[in-house]
């Protein structure tokens, strides 16, 4: 073969490879709020007969992710609050999702080692003993976070001028989180290593290599369960934020943060913070339980914190899960008919909320894949209840549906800003 022919062949090969590299690829981004903590579906709250207890649900999350999200590229999990569950999910899904990141991963390398630290330290002991005493004597049956904190506040005073909220402000944040999320016995359990906390409860799983790692708490001075976000860059996908935002915990504002005075204001502040942190990124995805439900003209979707969604949309984000209902009635991702939620809400004429979102900016959304009626974006992750007398029965892991969005990714979307 002469040199000219060899050069021509090489040129054609390079051109062919470039065509392949530039070829648009479809990616699937999913989010799921697992609500893995003992106070969720607590036997004291009367739901123990219709939903699955924490220990049982936790043991099935890895299997549910592997079986239901085989084709998914990136999964943002929320509600994985304890490191023992984080460890189970990371190791149980690593063949399908070899890359992961959380607040308990090394922020420089992304490597993960199971935590060896109890959530409460000796510096917290006096305060924890005071909380445990009140918990045992007055508030042991309160299961909702707002009712639990409210009971402690109303029932137990450390002295004439110092309340339980003052005690919480002096405890470490992981210690407070452990106490509020619940344990087997009482607050004293939080001195045990097995209750080591994964701050914010976030866990991101990926099929593709994570090249940049970032994590950050929202700028609240102190709160009962810390919220934040993971901000990563992933090969063949691009920039992804995995987050959980402030929920509405009831009519009475119960929190120990010092920066807001309502759940609405706190959620909006977090939305604005995410907009600010992503404002220089052209292509970006924000996935998670935003606890934001939009105002829709179709369907029986209850609104919540709609101004937070307005902040995202003003910044150029699309909300495919809500937008997919242009020709049909909307379907909830957190539904009042679910066993976990049906007695907790009294909202007539509404089916539930759309709390779970995959917001997209800069990517092309494959819209026909986001219709819930086609079963493409809304997945009920379930556990199998083995009842000897009844046979196998399927129950949801949480009241939330897993949702996912299909996007098209070009090389430029994830190679941008690579040095």
mmCIF file of C-alpha atoms in Angstrom:
data_model
loop_
_atom_site.group_PDB
_atom_site.id
_atom_site.type_symbol
_atom_site.label_atom_id
_atom_site.label_comp_id
_atom_site.label_asym_id
_atom_site.label_seq_id
_atom_site.Cartn_x
_atom_site.Cartn_y
_atom_site.Cartn_z
ATOM 1 C CA UNK A 1 0.000 0.000 0.000
ATOM 2 C CA UNK A 2 1.460 3.358 -1.050
ATOM 3 C CA UNK A 3 1.833 6.194 1.407
ATOM 4 C CA UNK A 4 -1.004 8.186 -0.212
ATOM 5 C CA UNK A 5 -3.417 5.277 0.206
ATOM 6 C CA UNK A 6 -2.353 4.795 3.803
ATOM 7 C CA UNK A 7 -2.944 8.471 4.575
ATOM 8 C CA UNK A 8 -6.368 8.306 2.914
ATOM 9 C CA UNK A 9 -7.291 5.212 4.940
ATOM 10 C CA UNK A 10 -6.110 6.887 8.130
ATOM 11 C CA UNK A 11 -8.140 9.991 7.313
ATOM 12 C CA UNK A 12 -11.275 7.917 6.717
ATOM 13 C CA UNK A 13 -10.721 6.041 9.977
ATOM 14 C CA UNK A 14 -10.347 9.263 11.953
ATOM 15 C CA UNK A 15 -13.465 10.655 10.286
ATOM 16 C CA UNK A 16 -15.402 7.471 11.108
ATOM 17 C CA UNK A 17 -14.294 7.558 14.754
ATOM 18 C CA UNK A 18 -15.202 11.234 15.004
ATOM 19 C CA UNK A 19 -18.645 10.458 13.634
ATOM 20 C CA UNK A 20 -19.111 7.765 16.269
ATOM 21 C CA UNK A 21 -17.898 10.063 19.059
ATOM 22 C CA UNK A 22 -20.176 12.871 17.930
ATOM 23 C CA UNK A 23 -23.165 10.546 17.657
ATOM 24 C CA UNK A 24 -25.897 11.522 20.080
ATOM 25 C CA UNK A 25 -26.525 9.034 22.862
ATOM 26 C CA UNK A 26 -29.614 8.524 24.999
ATOM 27 C CA UNK A 27 -29.114 8.575 28.770
ATOM 28 C CA UNK A 28 -31.557 7.853 31.576
ATOM 29 C CA UNK A 29 -31.447 9.884 34.793
ATOM 30 C CA UNK A 30 -33.530 8.655 37.743
ATOM 31 C CA UNK A 31 -34.367 9.902 41.215
ATOM 32 C CA UNK A 32 -35.873 8.040 44.168
ATOM 33 C CA UNK A 33 -36.738 9.061 47.731
ATOM 34 C CA UNK A 34 -36.404 5.881 49.815
ATOM 35 C CA UNK A 35 -37.181 7.434 53.237
ATOM 36 C CA UNK A 36 -34.940 4.964 55.088
ATOM 37 C CA UNK A 37 -35.258 5.888 58.737
ATOM 38 C CA UNK A 38 -37.047 4.200 61.652
ATOM 39 C CA UNK A 39 -39.593 6.959 62.259
ATOM 40 C CA UNK A 40 -41.017 6.455 58.739
ATOM 41 C CA UNK A 41 -43.760 3.811 59.007
ATOM 42 C CA UNK A 42 -43.255 3.538 62.748
ATOM 43 C CA UNK A 43 -45.457 0.925 64.487
ATOM 44 C CA UNK A 44 -46.552 3.611 66.989
ATOM 45 C CA UNK A 45 -48.173 5.708 64.240
ATOM 46 C CA UNK A 46 -50.726 3.072 63.286
ATOM 47 C CA UNK A 47 -49.301 2.382 59.828
ATOM 48 C CA UNK A 48 -47.291 -0.680 60.808
ATOM 49 C CA UNK A 49 -49.942 -3.033 59.478
ATOM 50 C CA UNK A 50 -50.152 -1.481 56.012
ATOM 51 C CA UNK A 51 -46.560 -0.590 55.193
ATOM 52 C CA UNK A 52 -43.133 -2.105 55.697
ATOM 53 C CA UNK A 53 -40.899 -1.244 58.646
ATOM 54 C CA UNK A 54 -37.538 0.442 58.153
ATOM 55 C CA UNK A 55 -35.339 -2.634 58.607
ATOM 56 C CA UNK A 56 -37.328 -4.621 56.078
ATOM 57 C CA UNK A 57 -37.454 -1.839 53.485
ATOM 58 C CA UNK A 58 -33.744 -1.090 53.834
ATOM 59 C CA UNK A 59 -32.791 -4.664 53.007
ATOM 60 C CA UNK A 60 -34.555 -4.495 49.636
ATOM 61 C CA UNK A 61 -33.457 -1.149 48.178
ATOM 62 C CA UNK A 62 -30.326 -2.475 46.451
ATOM 63 C CA UNK A 63 -32.263 -5.340 44.842
ATOM 64 C CA UNK A 64 -35.077 -3.014 43.762
ATOM 65 C CA UNK A 65 -32.611 -0.605 42.128
ATOM 66 C CA UNK A 66 -30.817 -3.430 40.320
ATOM 67 C CA UNK A 67 -33.996 -5.048 39.020
ATOM 68 C CA UNK A 68 -35.954 -1.911 38.063
ATOM 69 C CA UNK A 69 -33.207 0.445 36.846
ATOM 70 C CA UNK A 70 -31.066 -1.858 34.709
ATOM 71 C CA UNK A 71 -30.983 0.564 31.765
ATOM 72 C CA UNK A 72 -30.562 3.713 33.880
ATOM 73 C CA UNK A 73 -27.266 5.620 33.701
ATOM 74 C CA UNK A 74 -27.438 7.748 36.857
ATOM 75 C CA UNK A 75 -29.575 7.340 39.992
ATOM 76 C CA UNK A 76 -29.995 10.003 42.683
ATOM 77 C CA UNK A 77 -31.184 8.393 45.911
ATOM 78 C CA UNK A 78 -32.490 10.346 48.883
ATOM 79 C CA UNK A 79 -33.401 9.226 52.367
ATOM 80 C CA UNK A 80 -30.379 6.917 52.819
ATOM 81 C CA UNK A 81 -29.617 8.432 56.208
ATOM 82 C CA UNK A 82 -27.622 5.689 57.908
ATOM 83 C CA UNK A 83 -24.210 4.573 56.758
ATOM 84 C CA UNK A 84 -25.128 0.919 57.233
ATOM 85 C CA UNK A 85 -27.781 1.327 54.512
ATOM 86 C CA UNK A 86 -25.427 3.383 52.360
ATOM 87 C CA UNK A 87 -22.873 0.576 52.584
ATOM 88 C CA UNK A 88 -25.472 -2.081 51.708
ATOM 89 C CA UNK A 89 -26.680 -0.176 48.636
ATOM 90 C CA UNK A 90 -23.211 0.820 47.351
ATOM 91 C CA UNK A 91 -21.869 -2.712 47.623
ATOM 92 C CA UNK A 92 -25.102 -4.352 46.521
ATOM 93 C CA UNK A 93 -25.351 -2.345 43.287
ATOM 94 C CA UNK A 94 -21.670 -1.857 42.381
ATOM 95 C CA UNK A 95 -21.688 -4.377 39.525
ATOM 96 C CA UNK A 96 -24.406 -2.373 37.784
ATOM 97 C CA UNK A 97 -23.328 1.041 39.116
ATOM 98 C CA UNK A 98 -19.557 0.834 39.777
ATOM 99 C CA UNK A 99 -19.289 4.557 40.624
ATOM 100 C CA UNK A 100 -20.936 6.278 43.582
ATOM 101 C CA UNK A 101 -20.742 9.404 45.721
ATOM 102 C CA UNK A 102 -22.226 10.666 48.995
ATOM 103 C CA UNK A 103 -21.311 12.873 51.943
ATOM 104 C CA UNK A 104 -19.486 9.852 53.390
ATOM 105 C CA UNK A 105 -17.290 9.373 50.302
ATOM 106 C CA UNK A 106 -13.861 10.984 50.005
ATOM 107 C CA UNK A 107 -14.511 14.340 48.252
ATOM 108 C CA UNK A 108 -11.156 14.230 46.465
ATOM 109 C CA UNK A 109 -11.082 10.671 45.125
ATOM 110 C CA UNK A 110 -14.684 9.507 45.427
ATOM 111 C CA UNK A 111 -13.564 6.410 47.303
ATOM 112 C CA UNK A 112 -15.886 4.966 49.926
ATOM 113 C CA UNK A 113 -15.179 3.301 53.245
ATOM 114 C CA UNK A 114 -17.836 2.425 55.785
ATOM 115 C CA UNK A 115 -17.969 4.950 58.631
ATOM 116 C CA UNK A 116 -16.428 4.029 61.971
ATOM 117 C CA UNK A 117 -17.792 7.030 63.894
ATOM 118 C CA UNK A 118 -20.911 7.100 66.050
ATOM 119 C CA UNK A 119 -23.164 10.102 65.306
ATOM 120 C CA UNK A 120 -22.899 11.438 68.873
ATOM 121 C CA UNK A 121 -19.608 11.985 70.690
ATOM 122 C CA UNK A 122 -18.732 12.402 74.356
ATOM 123 C CA UNK A 123 -19.086 16.166 73.874
ATOM 124 C CA UNK A 124 -22.789 15.538 73.160
ATOM 125 C CA UNK A 125 -23.415 13.265 76.135
ATOM 126 C CA UNK A 126 -25.035 15.674 78.583
ATOM 127 C CA UNK A 127 -27.468 16.993 75.998
ATOM 128 C CA UNK A 128 -28.330 13.531 74.665
ATOM 129 C CA UNK A 129 -29.089 12.301 78.182
ATOM 130 C CA UNK A 130 -31.491 15.223 78.667
ATOM 131 C CA UNK A 131 -33.254 14.487 75.359
ATOM 132 C CA UNK A 132 -33.438 10.745 76.125
ATOM 133 C CA UNK A 133 -35.007 11.373 79.524
ATOM 134 C CA UNK A 134 -37.710 13.569 77.998
ATOM 135 C CA UNK A 135 -38.193 11.096 75.156
ATOM 136 C CA UNK A 136 -38.716 8.173 77.519
ATOM 137 C CA UNK A 137 -41.027 9.978 79.942
ATOM 138 C CA UNK A 138 -43.093 12.242 77.702
ATOM 139 C CA UNK A 139 -42.621 11.872 73.954
ATOM 140 C CA UNK A 140 -41.861 8.214 73.210
ATOM 141 C CA UNK A 141 -45.001 7.721 71.080
ATOM 142 C CA UNK A 142 -44.632 10.785 68.858
ATOM 143 C CA UNK A 143 -43.623 9.665 65.364
ATOM 144 C CA UNK A 144 -43.826 12.738 63.125
ATOM 145 C CA UNK A 145 -40.762 14.989 63.250
ATOM 146 C CA UNK A 146 -42.736 18.163 63.929
ATOM 147 C CA UNK A 147 -44.831 16.494 66.651
ATOM 148 C CA UNK A 148 -41.738 14.915 68.215
ATOM 149 C CA UNK A 149 -39.801 18.186 68.384
ATOM 150 C CA UNK A 150 -42.938 20.039 69.484
ATOM 151 C CA UNK A 151 -43.524 17.537 72.284
ATOM 152 C CA UNK A 152 -39.954 17.871 73.522
ATOM 153 C CA UNK A 153 -40.251 21.632 73.410
ATOM 154 C CA UNK A 154 -43.586 21.781 75.222
ATOM 155 C CA UNK A 155 -43.086 18.991 77.753
ATOM 156 C CA UNK A 156 -39.492 19.173 78.912
ATOM 157 C CA UNK A 157 -37.555 22.142 80.190
ATOM 158 C CA UNK A 158 -33.950 21.684 81.223
ATOM 159 C CA UNK A 159 -34.362 24.624 83.567
ATOM 160 C CA UNK A 160 -36.400 27.782 83.727
ATOM 161 C CA UNK A 161 -34.660 29.449 80.811
ATOM 162 C CA UNK A 162 -33.211 26.585 78.748
ATOM 163 C CA UNK A 163 -35.406 24.500 76.437
ATOM 164 C CA UNK A 164 -34.811 21.277 74.512
ATOM 165 C CA UNK A 165 -34.353 23.361 71.334
ATOM 166 C CA UNK A 166 -31.467 25.092 73.098
ATOM 167 C CA UNK A 167 -29.999 21.654 73.793
ATOM 168 C CA UNK A 168 -30.308 20.687 70.130
ATOM 169 C CA UNK A 169 -28.406 23.817 69.109
ATOM 170 C CA UNK A 170 -25.468 22.678 71.234
ATOM 171 C CA UNK A 171 -25.354 19.123 69.828
ATOM 172 C CA UNK A 172 -23.368 18.120 66.750
ATOM 173 C CA UNK A 173 -25.436 17.968 63.564
ATOM 174 C CA UNK A 174 -24.969 14.227 63.039
ATOM 175 C CA UNK A 175 -26.105 13.676 66.611
ATOM 176 C CA UNK A 176 -29.260 15.743 66.113
ATOM 177 C CA UNK A 177 -30.017 13.922 62.857
ATOM 178 C CA UNK A 178 -29.706 10.512 64.514
ATOM 179 C CA UNK A 179 -32.018 11.516 67.378
ATOM 180 C CA UNK A 180 -34.728 12.885 65.089
ATOM 181 C CA UNK A 181 -34.551 10.090 62.498
ATOM 182 C CA UNK A 182 -35.074 7.514 65.230
ATOM 183 C CA UNK A 183 -33.366 4.424 66.601
ATOM 184 C CA UNK A 184 -34.409 1.136 68.194
ATOM 185 C CA UNK A 185 -34.588 2.460 71.753
ATOM 186 C CA UNK A 186 -33.997 6.155 72.397
ATOM 187 C CA UNK A 187 -31.487 8.955 71.856
ATOM 188 C CA UNK A 188 -28.762 7.092 73.763
ATOM 189 C CA UNK A 189 -28.503 4.650 70.831
ATOM 190 C CA UNK A 190 -26.833 7.455 68.883
ATOM 191 C CA UNK A 191 -23.589 6.782 70.753
ATOM 192 C CA UNK A 192 -23.381 3.461 68.897
ATOM 193 C CA UNK A 193 -21.335 3.169 65.705
ATOM 194 C CA UNK A 194 -24.058 1.175 63.948
ATOM 195 C CA UNK A 195 -26.141 4.357 63.792
ATOM 196 C CA UNK A 196 -23.437 6.311 61.944
ATOM 197 C CA UNK A 197 -25.172 8.947 59.820
ATOM 198 C CA UNK A 198 -24.858 9.747 56.115
ATOM 199 C CA UNK A 199 -25.414 13.545 56.275
ATOM 200 C CA UNK A 200 -28.275 14.766 54.027
ATOM 201 C CA UNK A 201 -29.195 11.143 53.171
ATOM 202 C CA UNK A 202 -27.996 11.521 49.561
ATOM 203 C CA UNK A 203 -26.373 8.812 47.441
ATOM 204 C CA UNK A 204 -25.568 9.067 43.736
ATOM 205 C CA UNK A 205 -24.986 5.914 41.673
ATOM 206 C CA UNK A 206 -23.510 5.953 38.168
ATOM 207 C CA UNK A 207 -22.625 3.512 35.411
ATOM 208 C CA UNK A 208 -20.040 5.973 34.118
ATOM 209 C CA UNK A 209 -16.894 7.352 35.695
ATOM 210 C CA UNK A 210 -17.341 10.378 37.965
ATOM 211 C CA UNK A 211 -14.562 12.845 37.100
ATOM 212 C CA UNK A 212 -15.346 15.756 39.420
ATOM 213 C CA UNK A 213 -16.708 15.551 42.974
ATOM 214 C CA UNK A 214 -18.450 18.236 44.992
ATOM 215 C CA UNK A 215 -20.781 18.301 47.966
ATOM 216 C CA UNK A 216 -22.253 21.134 49.945
ATOM 217 C CA UNK A 217 -24.790 21.807 52.655
ATOM 218 C CA UNK A 218 -27.384 24.500 52.173
ATOM 219 C CA UNK A 219 -26.464 27.691 54.059
ATOM 220 C CA UNK A 220 -28.566 27.150 57.173
ATOM 221 C CA UNK A 221 -26.796 27.700 60.468
ATOM 222 C CA UNK A 222 -28.352 24.676 62.132
ATOM 223 C CA UNK A 223 -31.244 22.329 61.383
ATOM 224 C CA UNK A 224 -32.748 19.119 62.697
ATOM 225 C CA UNK A 225 -31.840 17.098 59.574
ATOM 226 C CA UNK A 226 -29.260 18.720 57.331
ATOM 227 C CA UNK A 227 -30.142 19.312 53.660
ATOM 228 C CA UNK A 228 -27.605 19.706 50.880
ATOM 229 C CA UNK A 229 -26.547 18.508 47.457
ATOM 230 C CA UNK A 230 -23.960 16.503 45.562
ATOM 231 C CA UNK A 231 -22.526 18.218 42.483
ATOM 232 C CA UNK A 232 -20.588 15.924 40.144
ATOM 233 C CA UNK A 233 -19.434 15.598 36.566
ATOM 234 C CA UNK A 234 -19.899 12.237 34.867
ATOM 235 C CA UNK A 235 -18.347 10.879 31.680
ATOM 236 C CA UNK A 236 -20.836 10.488 28.810
ATOM 237 C CA UNK A 237 -23.448 12.430 30.800
ATOM 238 C CA UNK A 238 -22.135 15.762 32.102
ATOM 239 C CA UNK A 239 -22.993 17.885 35.137
ATOM 240 C CA UNK A 240 -25.433 16.353 37.624
ATOM 241 C CA UNK A 241 -26.722 17.700 40.945
ATOM 242 C CA UNK A 242 -28.360 15.236 43.365
ATOM 243 C CA UNK A 243 -30.335 16.937 46.114
ATOM 244 C CA UNK A 244 -33.144 16.870 48.661
ATOM 245 C CA UNK A 245 -34.917 20.060 49.685
ATOM 246 C CA UNK A 246 -36.999 21.158 52.651
ATOM 247 C CA UNK A 247 -40.340 19.412 53.111
ATOM 248 C CA UNK A 248 -43.509 20.869 54.583
ATOM 249 C CA UNK A 249 -43.639 19.246 58.020
ATOM 250 C CA UNK A 250 -46.910 20.777 59.156
ATOM 251 C CA UNK A 251 -48.745 23.999 59.904
ATOM 252 C CA UNK A 252 -46.475 24.852 62.830
ATOM 253 C CA UNK A 253 -42.927 25.676 61.801
ATOM 254 C CA UNK A 254 -40.637 23.393 63.793
ATOM 255 C CA UNK A 255 -36.928 23.653 63.183
ATOM 256 C CA UNK A 256 -33.787 24.830 64.870
ATOM 257 C CA UNK A 257 -32.329 26.645 61.912
ATOM 258 C CA UNK A 258 -31.650 30.324 62.522
ATOM 259 C CA UNK A 259 -31.997 31.617 58.965
ATOM 260 C CA UNK A 260 -35.686 31.224 58.013
ATOM 261 C CA UNK A 261 -39.070 31.275 59.710
ATOM 262 C CA UNK A 262 -41.208 29.045 57.480
ATOM 263 C CA UNK A 263 -40.916 25.902 55.390
ATOM 264 C CA UNK A 264 -41.904 27.896 52.297
ATOM 265 C CA UNK A 265 -39.079 30.393 52.801
ATOM 266 C CA UNK A 266 -36.572 27.681 53.562
ATOM 267 C CA UNK A 267 -37.418 25.641 50.450
ATOM 268 C CA UNK A 268 -37.266 28.769 48.281
ATOM 269 C CA UNK A 269 -33.895 29.693 49.758
ATOM 270 C CA UNK A 270 -32.564 26.250 48.825
ATOM 271 C CA UNK A 271 -33.933 26.513 45.279
ATOM 272 C CA UNK A 272 -32.284 29.901 44.832
ATOM 273 C CA UNK A 273 -29.015 28.509 46.176
ATOM 274 C CA UNK A 274 -29.029 25.690 43.608
ATOM 275 C CA UNK A 275 -29.760 28.197 40.837
ATOM 276 C CA UNK A 276 -26.819 30.274 41.990
ATOM 277 C CA UNK A 277 -24.481 27.270 42.199
ATOM 278 C CA UNK A 278 -25.333 26.189 38.640
ATOM 279 C CA UNK A 279 -25.698 29.584 36.953
ATOM 280 C CA UNK A 280 -22.419 29.300 35.030
ATOM 281 C CA UNK A 281 -23.094 25.767 33.788
ATOM 282 C CA UNK A 282 -24.782 25.597 30.389
ATOM 283 C CA UNK A 283 -25.724 21.907 30.502
ATOM 284 C CA UNK A 284 -26.813 20.621 33.901
ATOM 285 C CA UNK A 285 -29.298 18.238 35.515
ATOM 286 C CA UNK A 286 -30.823 18.667 38.998
ATOM 287 C CA UNK A 287 -32.384 15.446 40.293
ATOM 288 C CA UNK A 288 -34.012 14.749 43.614
ATOM 289 C CA UNK A 289 -36.988 15.084 45.889
ATOM 290 C CA UNK A 290 -37.410 18.856 45.750
ATOM 291 C CA UNK A 291 -40.605 18.720 47.836
ATOM 292 C CA UNK A 292 -41.883 21.200 45.243
ATOM 293 C CA UNK A 293 -45.170 20.444 43.485
ATOM 294 C CA UNK A 294 -46.113 22.680 40.542
ATOM 295 C CA UNK A 295 -49.412 24.357 39.787
ATOM 296 C CA UNK A 296 -50.908 22.439 36.854
ATOM 297 C CA UNK A 297 -54.079 23.101 34.867
ATOM 298 C CA UNK A 298 -54.775 19.382 34.385
ATOM 299 C CA UNK A 299 -55.141 16.550 36.819
ATOM 300 C CA UNK A 300 -55.548 16.456 40.583
ATOM 301 C CA UNK A 301 -52.033 17.484 41.599
ATOM 302 C CA UNK A 302 -51.769 19.465 44.834
ATOM 303 C CA UNK A 303 -49.380 22.440 44.639
ATOM 304 C CA UNK A 304 -46.616 23.033 47.175
ATOM 305 C CA UNK A 305 -43.925 25.724 47.186
ATOM 306 C CA UNK A 306 -44.628 26.661 43.516
ATOM 307 C CA UNK A 307 -42.438 29.765 43.733
ATOM 308 C CA UNK A 308 -39.421 27.493 44.152
ATOM 309 C CA UNK A 309 -40.212 25.851 40.813
ATOM 310 C CA UNK A 310 -40.579 29.326 39.290
ATOM 311 C CA UNK A 311 -36.979 30.035 40.374
ATOM 312 C CA UNK A 312 -35.725 26.976 38.508
ATOM 313 C CA UNK A 313 -37.735 27.744 35.386
ATOM 314 C CA UNK A 314 -36.576 31.372 35.364
ATOM 315 C CA UNK A 315 -33.028 29.987 35.312
ATOM 316 C CA UNK A 316 -33.787 27.974 32.173
ATOM 317 C CA UNK A 317 -34.571 24.567 33.671
ATOM 318 C CA UNK A 318 -37.246 22.333 32.191
ATOM 319 C CA UNK A 319 -39.338 20.040 34.389
ATOM 320 C CA UNK A 320 -40.058 17.061 32.085
ATOM 321 C CA UNK A 321 -41.956 15.037 34.689
ATOM 322 C CA UNK A 322 -44.594 17.796 34.954
ATOM 323 C CA UNK A 323 -44.381 18.919 31.316
ATOM 324 C CA UNK A 324 -45.151 15.419 30.071
ATOM 325 C CA UNK A 325 -48.829 16.000 30.798
ATOM 326 C CA UNK A 326 -49.538 18.436 27.991
ATOM 327 C CA UNK A 327 -52.020 15.970 26.465
ATOM 328 C CA UNK A 328 -53.191 14.008 29.507
ATOM 329 C CA UNK A 329 -54.022 14.282 33.157
ATOM 330 C CA UNK A 330 -51.153 14.507 35.571
ATOM 331 C CA UNK A 331 -50.180 11.662 37.869
ATOM 332 C CA UNK A 332 -48.689 12.060 41.346
ATOM 333 C CA UNK A 333 -45.219 10.901 42.336
ATOM 334 C CA UNK A 334 -46.244 11.092 46.019
ATOM 335 C CA UNK A 335 -49.800 9.791 46.183
ATOM 336 C CA UNK A 336 -52.363 10.112 48.961
ATOM 337 C CA UNK A 337 -53.751 6.650 48.150
ATOM 338 C CA UNK A 338 -50.474 5.040 49.149
ATOM 339 C CA UNK A 339 -50.424 3.079 52.397
ATOM 340 C CA UNK A 340 -47.710 5.347 53.794
ATOM 341 C CA UNK A 341 -49.599 8.567 53.146
ATOM 342 C CA UNK A 342 -53.346 8.060 52.892
ATOM 343 C CA UNK A 343 -54.221 8.974 56.485
ATOM 344 C CA UNK A 344 -51.735 11.821 56.761
ATOM 345 C CA UNK A 345 -53.388 14.203 54.259
ATOM 346 C CA UNK A 346 -56.843 15.662 54.072
ATOM 347 C CA UNK A 347 -56.780 17.437 50.718
ATOM 348 C CA UNK A 348 -60.052 16.906 48.898
ATOM 349 C CA UNK A 349 -60.056 16.802 45.085
ATOM 350 C CA UNK A 350 -56.316 16.032 44.946
ATOM 351 C CA UNK A 351 -54.588 12.722 44.208
ATOM 352 C CA UNK A 352 -51.192 13.756 45.525
ATOM 353 C CA UNK A 353 -48.074 15.786 44.779
ATOM 354 C CA UNK A 354 -45.369 15.746 42.129
ATOM 355 C CA UNK A 355 -42.439 16.048 44.527
ATOM 356 C CA UNK A 356 -39.804 14.118 42.561
ATOM 357 C CA UNK A 357 -38.110 15.812 39.643
ATOM 358 C CA UNK A 358 -35.302 15.587 37.117
ATOM 359 C CA UNK A 359 -34.793 19.197 36.023
ATOM 360 C CA UNK A 360 -32.882 19.653 32.777
ATOM 361 C CA UNK A 361 -31.075 22.614 31.227
ATOM 362 C CA UNK A 362 -29.083 22.510 27.988
ATOM 363 C CA UNK A 363 -29.898 18.925 27.006
ATOM 364 C CA UNK A 364 -32.529 17.715 24.585
ATOM 365 C CA UNK A 365 -35.249 15.834 26.448
ATOM 366 C CA UNK A 366 -36.719 12.852 24.633
ATOM 367 C CA UNK A 367 -40.217 13.943 25.550
ATOM 368 C CA UNK A 368 -42.127 10.905 24.350
ATOM 369 C CA UNK A 369 -40.250 8.839 26.924
ATOM 370 C CA UNK A 370 -41.461 10.912 29.867
ATOM 371 C CA UNK A 371 -45.173 10.108 29.651
ATOM 372 C CA UNK A 372 -46.237 8.240 32.751
ATOM 373 C CA UNK A 373 -48.964 6.439 30.817
ATOM 374 C CA UNK A 374 -46.297 4.635 28.816
ATOM 375 C CA UNK A 375 -44.652 3.430 32.004
ATOM 376 C CA UNK A 376 -41.337 4.929 31.031
ATOM 377 C CA UNK A 377 -40.725 7.481 33.746
ATOM 378 C CA UNK A 378 -42.722 6.405 36.803
ATOM 379 C CA UNK A 379 -41.626 3.247 38.602
ATOM 380 C CA UNK A 380 -42.902 1.880 41.898
ATOM 381 C CA UNK A 381 -39.927 0.303 43.653
ATOM 382 C CA UNK A 382 -41.365 -2.489 45.776
ATOM 383 C CA UNK A 383 -40.361 -5.034 48.355
ATOM 384 C CA UNK A 384 -41.739 -8.557 48.570
ATOM 385 C CA UNK A 385 -43.493 -9.410 51.805
ATOM 386 C CA UNK A 386 -43.292 -13.147 52.423
ATOM 387 C CA UNK A 387 -46.426 -14.060 54.359
ATOM 388 C CA UNK A 388 -46.691 -17.811 55.046
ATOM 389 C CA UNK A 389 -50.456 -17.658 55.338
ATOM 390 C CA UNK A 390 -51.051 -15.255 52.428
ATOM 391 C CA UNK A 391 -48.208 -15.927 50.015
ATOM 392 C CA UNK A 392 -45.998 -13.230 48.545
ATOM 393 C CA UNK A 393 -47.312 -9.684 48.701
ATOM 394 C CA UNK A 394 -45.713 -6.648 47.087
ATOM 395 C CA UNK A 395 -45.427 -3.411 49.047
ATOM 396 C CA UNK A 396 -43.784 -0.144 48.103
ATOM 397 C CA UNK A 397 -40.502 0.830 49.749
ATOM 398 C CA UNK A 398 -41.780 4.359 50.318
ATOM 399 C CA UNK A 399 -44.691 6.583 49.339
ATOM 400 C CA UNK A 400 -42.590 8.066 46.536
ATOM 401 C CA UNK A 401 -42.404 6.736 43.012
ATOM 402 C CA UNK A 402 -39.032 6.513 41.320
ATOM 403 C CA UNK A 403 -39.075 8.785 38.270
ATOM 404 C CA UNK A 404 -36.615 9.096 35.400
ATOM 405 C CA UNK A 405 -36.069 11.294 32.376
ATOM 406 C CA UNK A 406 -34.514 10.348 29.046
ATOM 407 C CA UNK A 407 -32.105 12.872 27.526
ATOM 408 C CA UNK A 408 -29.833 13.035 24.490
ATOM 409 C CA UNK A 409 -26.153 13.612 25.273
ATOM 410 C CA UNK A 410 -23.564 14.709 22.739
ATOM 411 C CA UNK A 411 -19.813 14.705 23.349
ATOM 412 C CA UNK A 412 -19.827 18.473 23.779
ATOM 413 C CA UNK A 413 -22.274 18.137 26.668
ATOM 414 C CA UNK A 414 -19.845 16.261 28.894
ATOM 415 C CA UNK A 415 -16.460 17.216 27.410
ATOM 416 C CA UNK A 416 -17.055 20.945 27.895
ATOM 417 C CA UNK A 417 -14.623 22.572 30.332
ATOM 418 C CA UNK A 418 -12.495 19.406 30.481
ATOM 419 C CA UNK A 419 -8.833 20.288 30.897
#
